Short mmCIF file of C-alpha atoms in Angstrom, two decimals:
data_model
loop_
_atom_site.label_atom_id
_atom_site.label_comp_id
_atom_site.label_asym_id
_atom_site.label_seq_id
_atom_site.Cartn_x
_atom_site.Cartn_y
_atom_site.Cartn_z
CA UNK A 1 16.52 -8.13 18.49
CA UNK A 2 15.01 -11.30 16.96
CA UNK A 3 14.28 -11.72 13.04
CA UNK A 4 11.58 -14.38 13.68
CA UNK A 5 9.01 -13.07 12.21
CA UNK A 6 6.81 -15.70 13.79
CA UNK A 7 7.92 -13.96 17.21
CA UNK A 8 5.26 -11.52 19.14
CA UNK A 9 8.42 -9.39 19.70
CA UNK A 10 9.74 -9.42 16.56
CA UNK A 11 10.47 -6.09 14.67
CA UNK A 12 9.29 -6.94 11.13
CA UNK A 13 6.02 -8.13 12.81
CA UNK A 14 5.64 -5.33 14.34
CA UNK A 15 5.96 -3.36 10.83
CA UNK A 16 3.87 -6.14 9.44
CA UNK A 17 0.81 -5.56 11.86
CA UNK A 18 0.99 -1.64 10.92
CA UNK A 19 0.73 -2.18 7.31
CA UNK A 20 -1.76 -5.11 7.56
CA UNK A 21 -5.08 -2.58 8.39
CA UNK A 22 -5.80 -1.09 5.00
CA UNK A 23 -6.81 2.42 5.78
CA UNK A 24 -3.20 2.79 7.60
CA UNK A 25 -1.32 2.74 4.39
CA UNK A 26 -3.92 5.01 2.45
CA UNK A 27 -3.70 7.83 5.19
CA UNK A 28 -0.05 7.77 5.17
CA UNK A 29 0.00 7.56 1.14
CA UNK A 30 -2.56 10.50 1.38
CA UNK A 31 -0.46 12.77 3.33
CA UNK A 32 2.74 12.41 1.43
CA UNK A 33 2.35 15.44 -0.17
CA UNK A 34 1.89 17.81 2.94
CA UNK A 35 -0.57 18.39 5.89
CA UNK A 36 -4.37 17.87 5.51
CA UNK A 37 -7.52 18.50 7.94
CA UNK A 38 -9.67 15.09 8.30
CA UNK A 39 -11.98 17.02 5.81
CA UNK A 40 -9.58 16.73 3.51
CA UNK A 41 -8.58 13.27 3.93
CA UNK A 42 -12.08 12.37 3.43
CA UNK A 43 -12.47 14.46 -0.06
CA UNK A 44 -9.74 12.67 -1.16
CA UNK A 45 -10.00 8.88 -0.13
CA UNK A 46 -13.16 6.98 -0.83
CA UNK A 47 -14.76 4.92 0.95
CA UNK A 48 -13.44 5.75 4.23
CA UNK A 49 -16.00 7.14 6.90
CA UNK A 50 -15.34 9.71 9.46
CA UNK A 51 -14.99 7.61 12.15
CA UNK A 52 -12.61 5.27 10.76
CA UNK A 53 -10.37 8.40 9.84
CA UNK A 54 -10.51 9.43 13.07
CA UNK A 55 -9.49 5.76 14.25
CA UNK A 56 -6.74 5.71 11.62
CA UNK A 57 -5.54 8.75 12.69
CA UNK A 58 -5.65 8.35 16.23
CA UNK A 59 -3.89 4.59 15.73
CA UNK A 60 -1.27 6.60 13.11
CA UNK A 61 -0.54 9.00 15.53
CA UNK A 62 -0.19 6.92 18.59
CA UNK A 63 2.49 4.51 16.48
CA UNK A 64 4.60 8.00 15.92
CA UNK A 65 3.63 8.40 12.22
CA UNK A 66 1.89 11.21 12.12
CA UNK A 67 1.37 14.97 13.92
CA UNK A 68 -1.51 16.53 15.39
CA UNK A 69 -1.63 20.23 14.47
CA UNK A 70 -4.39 22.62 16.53
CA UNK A 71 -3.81 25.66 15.06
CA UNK A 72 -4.27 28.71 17.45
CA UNK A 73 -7.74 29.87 16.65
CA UNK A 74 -11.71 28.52 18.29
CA UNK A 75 -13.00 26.61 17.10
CA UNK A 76 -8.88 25.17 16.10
CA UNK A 77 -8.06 23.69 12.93
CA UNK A 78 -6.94 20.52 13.00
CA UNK A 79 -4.38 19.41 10.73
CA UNK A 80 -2.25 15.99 10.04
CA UNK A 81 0.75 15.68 9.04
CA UNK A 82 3.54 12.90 8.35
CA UNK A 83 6.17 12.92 10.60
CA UNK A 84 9.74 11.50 9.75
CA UNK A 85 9.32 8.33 11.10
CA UNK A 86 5.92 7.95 9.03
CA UNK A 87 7.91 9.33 5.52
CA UNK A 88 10.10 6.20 6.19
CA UNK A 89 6.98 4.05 5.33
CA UNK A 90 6.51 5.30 2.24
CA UNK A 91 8.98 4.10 -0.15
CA UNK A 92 7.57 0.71 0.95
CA UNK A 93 4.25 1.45 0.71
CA UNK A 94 4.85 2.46 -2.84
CA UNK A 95 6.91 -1.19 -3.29
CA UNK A 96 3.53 -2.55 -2.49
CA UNK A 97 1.75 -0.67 -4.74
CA UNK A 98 3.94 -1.67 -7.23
CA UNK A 99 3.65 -4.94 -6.58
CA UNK A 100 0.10 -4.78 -7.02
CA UNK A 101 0.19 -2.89 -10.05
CA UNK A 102 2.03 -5.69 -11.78
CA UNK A 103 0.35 -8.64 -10.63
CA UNK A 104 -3.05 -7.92 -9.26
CA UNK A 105 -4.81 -9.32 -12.60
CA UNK A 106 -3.14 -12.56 -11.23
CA UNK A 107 -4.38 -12.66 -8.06
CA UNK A 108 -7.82 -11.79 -9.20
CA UNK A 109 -7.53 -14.63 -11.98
CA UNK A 110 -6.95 -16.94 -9.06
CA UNK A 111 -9.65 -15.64 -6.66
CA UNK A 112 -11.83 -16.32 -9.90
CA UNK A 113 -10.60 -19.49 -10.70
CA UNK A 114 -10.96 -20.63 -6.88
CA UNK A 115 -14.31 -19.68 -6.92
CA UNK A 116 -15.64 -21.11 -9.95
CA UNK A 117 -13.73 -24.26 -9.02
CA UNK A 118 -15.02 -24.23 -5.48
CA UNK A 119 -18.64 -22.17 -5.28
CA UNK A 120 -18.09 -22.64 -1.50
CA UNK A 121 -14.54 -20.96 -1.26
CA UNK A 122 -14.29 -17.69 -0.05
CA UNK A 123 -14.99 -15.03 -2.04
CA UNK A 124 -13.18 -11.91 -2.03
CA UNK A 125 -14.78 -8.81 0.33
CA UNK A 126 -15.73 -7.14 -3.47
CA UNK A 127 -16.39 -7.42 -6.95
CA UNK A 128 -13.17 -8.76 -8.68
CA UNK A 129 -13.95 -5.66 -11.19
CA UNK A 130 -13.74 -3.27 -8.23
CA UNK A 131 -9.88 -4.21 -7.55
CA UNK A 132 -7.76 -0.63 -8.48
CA UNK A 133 -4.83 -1.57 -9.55
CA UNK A 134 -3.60 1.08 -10.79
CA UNK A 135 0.10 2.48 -9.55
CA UNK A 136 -0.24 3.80 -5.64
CA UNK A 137 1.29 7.48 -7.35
#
């Protein structure tokens, strides 16, 4: 095992690409707390559309992180849940949210400041005042 991080094979890459898509760690977060049908889900993240659940999901699930349970009746209800693998991503997905907690008014000040330096930089995908940075929990 290599700890190049630079390396397609590398492990922390690996954990690095998982994290990187944004609705990943928001599904995981918003099954910590127990199973929940896609209907669910949706209720209680916004902004995310059924079909990118669904993707999420189906990408989640593939990657061993979460369970697909059809319960036993037609038409079946569909359920998520974490499994242990996925539970292990939490605790860093929390570090994160930490992280952002504490410093996100800094990065905002210096997407600001880049921008009003530089009106051709790039701006950030939304308002600066839309950022949450409140705790992940």
């Amino acid at each position: 095992m290599t700890t190049d991080a630079f390396l397609a094979d590398c492990r922390a890459r690996l954990a690095f690409d998982l994290l990187s898509n944004t609705w990943n760690a928001v599904v995981l977060w918003a099954l910590r707390d127990g199973p929940r049908r896609p209907v669910e889900l949706r209720e209680r993240i916004e902004g995310i559309s059924s079909k990118v659940l669904t993707e999420t999901l189906r990408r989640l699930q593939f990657n061993g992180l979460v369970d697909r349970l059809a319960g036993p009746e037609a038409p079946s209800r569909v359920e998520y849940r974490l499994t242990a693998l996925g539970r292990t991503l939490l605790a860093p997905i929390d570090a994160v949210g930490a992280w952002a907690f504490e410093y996100g008014d800094e990065v905002v000040a210096a997407q600001e400041a880049a921008c009003t330096a530089d009106p051709r930089s790039p701006r950030p995908p939304r308002p600066a005042s839309n950022y949450d940075t409140s705790p992940v929990n």
